[in-house]
Amino acid sequence: MPTELPLLDTFGRVHNNLRISVTDRCNIRCFYCMPADNVQFMPRKDLLNFEEIARFVEIVAPMGVNKLRLTGGEPLVRQDLSCLVEMLARVPGIEDIGLTTNGILLAEQAADLYRAGLRRLNVSLDALSPKKFREVTRRDGYERVLEGIEEAKRVGFNPVKINAVSIRGITEDEIVPFGHFARTTGCEVRFIEYMPLDADNAWERDKVLFASEILEILSREVAPLTPLGTQPPHAPATDYEFADGVGRIGFIPSVSQPFCSQCNRFRLTADGKLRNCLFSLEETDVRDLLRNSEDNAEVRNAVRESIARKWAGHQINSADFVQPDRPMHSIGG
Ligand code: SAM
Ligand code: SF4
């Protein structure tokens, strides 16, 4: 139970969901997230260590933060990640820890992560065709991701959710195979609309394949889909089930139907900056506060002030939209 006032913004949104980026490094190079080469990574000394991350979580948990998700960059390239999961699972008030990964290192780490207390797992996989996987990620590794998903299921993760970014000109051929994949593997496949967070600034609205289009294709070519009766109020995804009860599909229509009015999330970057929105143009440094002071009150105030400054929502669909300087891998998706 929270023992302090909740993290409320000026629009009445309560923030209980913290996404923690543990690194900006990655072992592949998805074009919608990172540049192809010569990426400037954060110096290691700038990254929060596990004790600093855990202390931050201990500070925000009494304010009602009970859901965490570890992300990056690729979180599994951060050494001993399962130790961090263990530390976070012990923080009073934390009820739910998730991880989003590209799956390349998952087969090796799934068992340790499960033992450490991780239960929610999203694996990003944009294509079931190995050729298309390479086109998107600019690296090899398709087989390893599939092995990772299998191993995750074997050690007990249930469900394993698959994240696929939906991009016009790329995703169309993958829709029906993903529909069948959801039905045969039991993994829920979630299509996320491509957002303007790429390092190359090449995003255009015309490149987004909209959730409504994918829904229509799946319903026509695989089987009818019906929305699940009970959807958690703050979930960005709308989940559907095939009408015969076999297989689930989710949609995160961040561009066509932004869910900003329901947003309950904030983010901590790997270098200790607070971001009250994925698309924020300003950040609050908490690393120096965590490193230079024993006083938790300063961190607490910094968090409250950051949440209080949160805007109503991103402006992707407006001419005024400004893409953040940080690309997705350095924010933490
Ligand atoms: N490396 C991990 C992975 O790929 O799952 C975690 C970090 S990644 C930034 C988190 C999620 O953001 C992934 O599912 C990825 O597909 C998604 N993502 C990255 N860039 C995106 C973009 N421009 N638009 C939509 N989703 C994006
Ligand atoms: Fe790496 Fe994830 Fe970004 Fe792909 S989306 S480049 S896997 S951080």
Short mmCIF file of C-alpha atoms and ligand atoms in Angstrom, two decimals:
data_model
loop_
_atom_site.label_atom_id
_atom_site.label_comp_id
_atom_site.label_asym_id
_atom_site.label_seq_id
_atom_site.Cartn_x
_atom_site.Cartn_y
_atom_site.Cartn_z
CA MET A 1 0.00 0.00 0.00
CA PRO A 2 1.29 3.50 -0.84
CA THR A 3 2.24 5.45 2.27
CA GLU A 4 2.74 8.80 0.53
CA LEU A 5 0.61 10.91 -1.80
CA PRO A 6 0.25 9.39 -5.28
CA LEU A 7 2.13 10.72 -8.29
CA LEU A 8 -0.64 12.81 -9.75
CA ASP A 9 -0.24 15.17 -12.72
CA THR A 10 -2.31 18.24 -13.48
CA PHE A 11 -4.68 16.18 -15.66
CA GLY A 12 -5.52 13.83 -12.79
CA ARG A 13 -3.47 10.92 -14.12
CA VAL A 14 -1.94 8.75 -11.41
CA HIS A 15 1.51 7.33 -12.22
CA ASN A 16 2.20 3.84 -10.91
CA ASN A 17 4.15 2.41 -13.83
CA LEU A 18 7.89 2.99 -14.19
CA ARG A 19 9.95 1.87 -17.16
CA ILE A 20 13.62 1.53 -16.39
CA SER A 21 16.22 1.51 -19.14
CA VAL A 22 19.33 -0.39 -18.07
CA THR A 23 21.49 0.35 -21.12
CA ASP A 24 21.44 2.17 -24.44
CA ARG A 25 23.56 -0.57 -26.05
CA CYS A 26 22.11 -3.20 -28.31
CA ASN A 27 23.27 -6.27 -30.19
CA ILE A 28 21.13 -5.52 -33.29
CA ARG A 29 20.29 -2.33 -35.20
CA CYS A 30 16.54 -2.02 -35.90
CA PHE A 31 16.23 0.83 -38.39
CA TYR A 32 13.30 2.43 -36.54
CA CYS A 33 15.32 2.78 -33.35
CA MET A 34 19.07 3.00 -33.96
CA PRO A 35 21.43 4.22 -36.65
CA ALA A 36 23.09 1.48 -38.73
CA ASP A 37 26.63 2.17 -37.55
CA ASN A 38 28.84 4.39 -35.43
CA VAL A 39 26.39 4.67 -32.57
CA GLN A 40 27.61 6.93 -29.77
CA PHE A 41 26.86 4.96 -26.62
CA MET A 42 26.77 6.43 -23.13
CA PRO A 43 30.06 6.06 -21.24
CA ARG A 44 29.69 3.21 -18.74
CA LYS A 45 30.42 5.50 -15.80
CA ASP A 46 27.29 7.47 -16.67
CA LEU A 47 24.99 4.46 -16.25
CA LEU A 48 23.13 4.03 -12.99
CA ASN A 49 24.43 1.00 -11.13
CA PHE A 50 22.03 -1.61 -9.73
CA GLU A 51 22.14 -0.11 -6.23
CA GLU A 52 21.22 3.32 -7.60
CA ILE A 53 18.33 1.88 -9.63
CA ALA A 54 17.05 -0.09 -6.62
CA ARG A 55 17.31 2.98 -4.39
CA PHE A 56 15.28 4.98 -6.89
CA VAL A 57 12.61 2.28 -6.91
CA GLU A 58 12.59 2.20 -3.09
CA ILE A 59 11.98 5.95 -3.15
CA VAL A 60 9.07 5.86 -5.63
CA ALA A 61 7.34 2.67 -4.43
CA PRO A 62 5.77 4.41 -1.38
CA MET A 63 4.27 6.94 -3.83
CA GLY A 64 2.29 4.12 -5.39
CA VAL A 65 4.66 2.87 -8.09
CA ASN A 66 3.99 -0.86 -8.19
CA LYS A 67 4.69 -1.86 -11.79
CA LEU A 68 8.15 -1.91 -13.34
CA ARG A 69 9.42 -2.83 -16.78
CA LEU A 70 13.09 -3.21 -17.65
CA THR A 71 14.08 -2.14 -21.12
CA GLY A 72 16.84 -0.48 -23.08
CA GLY A 73 18.68 -0.64 -25.54
CA GLU A 74 18.80 -4.35 -25.15
CA PRO A 75 18.44 -5.11 -21.43
CA LEU A 76 19.97 -8.58 -21.71
CA VAL A 77 23.35 -7.14 -22.75
CA ARG A 78 23.60 -5.59 -19.27
CA GLN A 79 25.64 -8.01 -17.22
CA ASP A 80 23.90 -9.92 -14.41
CA LEU A 81 20.49 -8.44 -15.15
CA SER A 82 18.81 -11.18 -13.13
CA CYS A 83 20.54 -9.76 -10.00
CA LEU A 84 18.77 -6.46 -10.62
CA VAL A 85 15.45 -8.27 -11.04
CA GLU A 86 16.02 -9.97 -7.72
CA MET A 87 16.82 -6.66 -6.00
CA LEU A 88 13.72 -5.00 -7.44
CA ALA A 89 11.44 -7.91 -6.61
CA ARG A 90 12.39 -7.43 -2.94
CA VAL A 91 11.31 -3.77 -2.84
CA PRO A 92 8.10 -3.53 -0.75
CA GLY A 93 5.15 -2.50 -2.89
CA ILE A 94 6.51 -3.76 -6.21
CA GLU A 95 3.89 -6.18 -7.52
CA ASP A 96 4.85 -6.67 -11.09
CA ILE A 97 8.17 -6.70 -13.00
CA GLY A 98 8.30 -7.03 -16.77
CA LEU A 99 11.05 -7.08 -19.36
CA THR A 100 11.10 -6.17 -23.04
CA THR A 101 13.88 -7.85 -25.02
CA ASN A 102 14.88 -8.57 -28.58
CA GLY A 103 15.29 -12.19 -27.50
CA ILE A 104 18.78 -12.75 -28.93
CA LEU A 105 20.27 -13.61 -25.51
CA LEU A 106 17.07 -14.95 -24.02
CA ALA A 107 17.72 -18.68 -24.35
CA GLU A 108 20.79 -18.31 -22.09
CA GLN A 109 19.12 -16.07 -19.52
CA ALA A 110 15.44 -17.08 -19.37
CA ALA A 111 15.80 -19.54 -16.49
CA ASP A 112 17.81 -17.11 -14.30
CA LEU A 113 15.35 -14.30 -14.98
CA TYR A 114 12.40 -16.48 -14.06
CA ARG A 115 14.12 -17.64 -10.87
CA ALA A 116 14.87 -14.01 -9.99
CA GLY A 117 11.14 -13.18 -10.02
CA LEU A 118 10.49 -11.91 -13.53
CA ARG A 119 7.09 -13.03 -14.81
CA ARG A 120 6.12 -10.73 -17.66
CA LEU A 121 8.08 -11.02 -20.85
CA ASN A 122 7.71 -9.26 -24.19
CA VAL A 123 9.95 -10.36 -27.03
CA SER A 124 10.29 -8.03 -29.99
CA LEU A 125 10.12 -9.78 -33.34
CA ASP A 126 9.03 -7.82 -36.37
CA ALA A 127 9.02 -10.59 -38.93
CA LEU A 128 8.64 -14.33 -39.20
CA SER A 129 10.59 -14.30 -42.43
CA PRO A 130 14.36 -14.49 -41.69
CA LYS A 131 15.08 -12.27 -44.69
CA LYS A 132 12.77 -9.55 -43.45
CA PHE A 133 14.14 -9.92 -39.92
CA ARG A 134 17.57 -9.08 -41.32
CA GLU A 135 16.21 -6.19 -43.36
CA VAL A 136 14.71 -4.61 -40.22
CA THR A 137 17.44 -5.41 -37.70
CA ARG A 138 20.44 -5.20 -40.04
CA ARG A 139 21.90 -8.12 -38.12
CA ASP A 140 21.56 -11.92 -37.95
CA GLY A 141 19.85 -13.61 -35.04
CA TYR A 142 16.41 -14.70 -36.17
CA GLU A 143 16.92 -18.34 -35.10
CA ARG A 144 18.22 -17.26 -31.71
CA VAL A 145 15.10 -15.19 -31.06
CA LEU A 146 12.88 -18.18 -31.83
CA GLU A 147 15.04 -20.36 -29.54
CA GLY A 148 14.74 -17.70 -26.86
CA ILE A 149 10.94 -17.69 -27.10
CA GLU A 150 10.83 -21.48 -26.86
CA GLU A 151 13.15 -21.55 -23.86
CA ALA A 152 11.18 -18.79 -22.13
CA LYS A 153 8.01 -20.82 -22.48
CA ARG A 154 9.82 -23.94 -21.28
CA VAL A 155 11.03 -22.30 -18.05
CA GLY A 156 7.54 -21.04 -17.23
CA PHE A 157 6.90 -17.61 -18.78
CA ASN A 158 3.23 -17.60 -19.69
CA PRO A 159 2.21 -15.75 -21.70
CA VAL A 160 5.19 -14.65 -23.76
CA LYS A 161 4.06 -11.62 -25.73
CA ILE A 162 5.55 -10.74 -29.09
CA ASN A 163 5.98 -7.06 -30.07
CA ALA A 164 5.97 -6.30 -33.77
CA VAL A 165 6.36 -2.73 -35.00
CA SER A 166 3.90 -2.15 -37.83
CA ILE A 167 5.49 -0.40 -40.76
CA ARG A 168 3.95 0.18 -44.17
CA GLY A 169 5.88 -1.61 -46.87
CA ILE A 170 7.36 -4.10 -44.41
CA THR A 171 4.74 -5.60 -42.16
CA GLU A 172 1.98 -6.40 -44.68
CA ASP A 173 3.38 -9.84 -45.63
CA GLU A 174 3.92 -10.73 -41.98
CA ILE A 175 0.35 -10.17 -40.78
CA VAL A 176 -1.18 -13.50 -41.74
CA PRO A 177 1.88 -15.55 -40.64
CA PHE A 178 1.76 -13.74 -37.28
CA GLY A 179 -1.95 -14.56 -37.00
CA HIS A 180 -1.17 -18.25 -37.41
CA PHE A 181 1.84 -17.94 -35.09
CA ALA A 182 -0.40 -16.54 -32.35
CA ARG A 183 -2.80 -19.43 -32.83
CA THR A 184 -0.22 -22.21 -32.85
CA THR A 185 2.24 -21.00 -30.18
CA GLY A 186 -0.07 -19.39 -27.62
CA CYS A 187 2.05 -16.21 -27.76
CA GLU A 188 0.00 -13.03 -28.00
CA VAL A 189 1.28 -10.95 -30.92
CA ARG A 190 1.06 -7.18 -30.37
CA PHE A 191 1.34 -4.83 -33.29
CA ILE A 192 2.81 -1.44 -32.30
CA GLU A 193 2.40 1.42 -34.71
CA TYR A 194 5.75 2.77 -35.87
CA MET A 195 6.47 5.98 -33.92
CA PRO A 196 8.77 8.93 -34.70
CA LEU A 197 11.62 7.87 -32.41
CA ASP A 198 14.08 6.58 -35.00
CA ALA A 199 17.67 7.77 -34.93
CA ASP A 200 17.71 8.65 -38.62
CA ASN A 201 14.69 10.99 -38.45
CA ALA A 202 13.17 9.13 -41.39
CA TRP A 203 9.73 8.55 -39.84
CA GLU A 204 6.74 9.76 -41.81
CA ARG A 205 3.08 9.22 -41.05
CA ASP A 206 2.68 7.43 -44.39
CA LYS A 207 5.11 4.77 -43.16
CA VAL A 208 2.83 3.71 -40.31
CA LEU A 209 0.70 0.65 -40.94
CA PHE A 210 -2.36 1.33 -38.84
CA ALA A 211 -3.88 -1.08 -36.34
CA SER A 212 -7.27 -0.88 -38.05
CA GLU A 213 -5.76 -2.13 -41.32
CA ILE A 214 -4.08 -5.10 -39.63
CA LEU A 215 -7.26 -5.96 -37.75
CA GLU A 216 -9.20 -6.01 -40.99
CA ILE A 217 -6.64 -8.26 -42.76
CA LEU A 218 -6.44 -10.74 -39.87
CA SER A 219 -10.22 -10.94 -39.54
CA ARG A 220 -10.61 -11.54 -43.25
CA GLU A 221 -7.69 -13.89 -43.90
CA VAL A 222 -7.16 -15.80 -40.65
CA ALA A 223 -10.35 -15.73 -38.57
CA PRO A 224 -12.69 -13.13 -37.10
CA LEU A 225 -11.30 -11.27 -34.08
CA THR A 226 -13.35 -10.06 -31.15
CA PRO A 227 -12.16 -7.61 -28.46
CA LEU A 228 -11.56 -9.18 -25.06
CA GLY A 229 -14.32 -8.31 -22.64
CA THR A 230 -12.19 -6.92 -19.85
CA GLN A 231 -9.31 -4.66 -20.81
CA PRO A 232 -7.17 -3.13 -18.06
CA PRO A 233 -8.00 0.61 -18.06
CA HIS A 234 -4.39 1.83 -18.41
CA ALA A 235 -3.14 -0.76 -20.88
CA PRO A 236 -1.93 0.86 -24.09
CA ALA A 237 -2.90 -2.26 -26.04
CA THR A 238 -6.37 -3.31 -27.06
CA ASP A 239 -6.45 -7.09 -26.99
CA TYR A 240 -8.49 -9.30 -29.27
CA GLU A 241 -9.14 -13.01 -29.42
CA PHE A 242 -9.91 -15.08 -32.51
CA ALA A 243 -13.61 -15.91 -32.41
CA ASP A 244 -12.97 -19.64 -31.86
CA GLY A 245 -11.01 -18.78 -28.70
CA VAL A 246 -7.64 -19.83 -30.15
CA GLY A 247 -4.99 -17.10 -30.30
CA ARG A 248 -4.73 -13.50 -29.15
CA ILE A 249 -3.69 -10.36 -30.98
CA GLY A 250 -3.04 -6.94 -29.43
CA PHE A 251 -2.79 -3.52 -30.99
CA ILE A 252 -0.92 -0.49 -29.70
CA PRO A 253 -2.23 2.28 -31.94
CA SER A 254 0.07 4.98 -30.55
CA VAL A 255 -0.22 7.09 -33.69
CA SER A 256 -3.79 6.51 -34.90
CA GLN A 257 -5.41 6.42 -31.44
CA PRO A 258 -3.03 7.83 -28.83
CA PHE A 259 -3.75 6.63 -25.29
CA CYS A 260 -2.16 9.69 -23.62
CA SER A 261 -5.29 10.54 -21.63
CA GLN A 262 -4.96 7.21 -19.78
CA CYS A 263 -1.16 7.29 -19.43
CA ASN A 264 0.19 6.11 -16.07
CA ARG A 265 3.86 5.78 -17.07
CA PHE A 266 7.13 7.54 -16.58
CA ARG A 267 10.66 6.56 -17.44
CA LEU A 268 14.14 6.41 -15.97
CA THR A 269 16.88 6.40 -18.61
CA ALA A 270 20.03 4.35 -18.22
CA ASP A 271 21.97 7.52 -17.39
CA GLY A 272 19.54 8.53 -14.68
CA LYS A 273 17.27 11.04 -16.37
CA LEU A 274 13.56 11.11 -15.62
CA ARG A 275 11.23 11.43 -18.59
CA ASN A 276 7.56 11.99 -17.89
CA CYS A 277 6.63 11.02 -21.47
CA LEU A 278 8.21 8.91 -24.20
CA PHE A 279 8.16 12.04 -26.36
CA SER A 280 9.35 14.52 -23.70
CA LEU A 281 11.60 17.30 -24.85
CA GLU A 282 12.88 17.90 -21.32
CA GLU A 283 14.31 15.60 -18.67
CA THR A 284 15.12 15.76 -14.97
CA ASP A 285 18.47 14.49 -13.79
CA VAL A 286 18.25 12.22 -10.76
CA ARG A 287 21.63 10.52 -11.14
CA ASP A 288 23.51 13.35 -9.47
CA LEU A 289 20.94 13.45 -6.67
CA LEU A 290 21.33 9.69 -6.16
CA ARG A 291 25.14 9.87 -6.33
CA ASN A 292 25.81 12.99 -4.34
CA SER A 293 23.22 12.98 -1.61
CA GLU A 294 21.91 10.57 0.99
CA ASP A 295 18.74 12.62 1.16
CA ASN A 296 15.85 10.82 -0.52
CA ALA A 297 13.63 13.89 -0.18
CA GLU A 298 15.46 15.63 -3.03
CA VAL A 299 14.81 12.70 -5.38
CA ARG A 300 11.21 12.50 -4.23
CA ASN A 301 10.69 16.20 -5.00
CA ALA A 302 12.36 15.87 -8.39
CA VAL A 303 9.97 13.03 -9.31
CA ARG A 304 6.90 14.93 -8.14
CA GLU A 305 7.95 18.07 -10.02
CA SER A 306 8.61 16.10 -13.20
CA ILE A 307 5.20 14.41 -13.09
CA ALA A 308 3.50 17.73 -12.30
CA ARG A 309 5.00 19.20 -15.49
CA LYS A 310 3.69 16.39 -17.72
CA TRP A 311 1.84 17.59 -20.78
CA ALA A 312 -1.57 16.35 -21.95
CA GLY A 313 -0.07 14.18 -24.64
CA HIS A 314 2.29 13.80 -27.55
CA GLN A 315 1.68 15.86 -30.66
CA ILE A 316 2.58 13.27 -33.30
CA ASN A 317 -0.52 14.12 -35.28
CA SER A 318 0.03 17.87 -35.17
CA ALA A 319 2.19 20.10 -37.34
CA ASP A 320 3.85 21.31 -34.11
CA PHE A 321 5.32 17.88 -33.30
CA VAL A 322 9.01 17.93 -32.44
CA GLN A 323 10.86 14.61 -32.37
CA PRO A 324 12.94 14.14 -29.20
CA ASP A 325 16.73 14.33 -29.57
CA ARG A 326 17.13 10.91 -28.03
CA PRO A 327 16.22 8.00 -30.28
CA MET A 328 14.29 5.08 -28.81
CA HIS A 329 17.31 2.95 -27.81
CA SER A 330 18.60 5.73 -25.60
CA ILE A 331 15.21 6.56 -24.03
CA GLY A 332 14.07 3.03 -23.27
CA GLY A 333 10.95 1.88 -25.07
N1 SAM B 1 15.78 -4.02 -27.17
C1 SAM B 1 14.54 -4.39 -26.59
C2 SAM B 1 13.54 -4.77 -27.62
O1 SAM B 1 13.73 -4.45 -28.78
O2 SAM B 1 12.54 -5.36 -27.24
C3 SAM B 1 13.98 -3.36 -25.66
C4 SAM B 1 14.07 -1.92 -26.09
S1 SAM B 1 13.09 -1.50 -27.49
C5 SAM B 1 13.45 0.21 -27.65
C6 SAM B 1 11.46 -1.60 -26.80
C7 SAM B 1 10.33 -1.71 -27.79
O3 SAM B 1 10.23 -0.51 -28.52
C8 SAM B 1 10.50 -2.83 -28.80
O4 SAM B 1 9.35 -3.63 -28.84
C9 SAM B 1 10.67 -2.09 -30.10
O5 SAM B 1 10.18 -2.81 -31.18
C10 SAM B 1 9.90 -0.83 -29.84
N2 SAM B 1 10.30 0.28 -30.69
C11 SAM B 1 11.54 0.76 -30.91
N3 SAM B 1 11.52 1.80 -31.75
C12 SAM B 1 10.23 2.00 -32.08
C13 SAM B 1 9.55 2.93 -32.91
N4 SAM B 1 10.21 3.87 -33.59
N5 SAM B 1 8.21 2.83 -33.01
C14 SAM B 1 7.52 1.87 -32.33
N6 SAM B 1 8.11 0.98 -31.52
C15 SAM B 1 9.43 1.03 -31.40
FE1 SF4 B 2 17.87 -2.81 -30.18
FE2 SF4 B 2 15.39 -2.99 -29.26
FE3 SF4 B 2 16.19 -0.80 -30.59
FE4 SF4 B 2 15.92 -3.06 -31.90
S1 SF4 B 2 14.29 -1.92 -30.86
S2 SF4 B 2 17.68 -1.66 -32.04
S3 SF4 B 2 16.49 -4.54 -30.41
S4 SF4 B 2 16.94 -1.47 -28.64
#
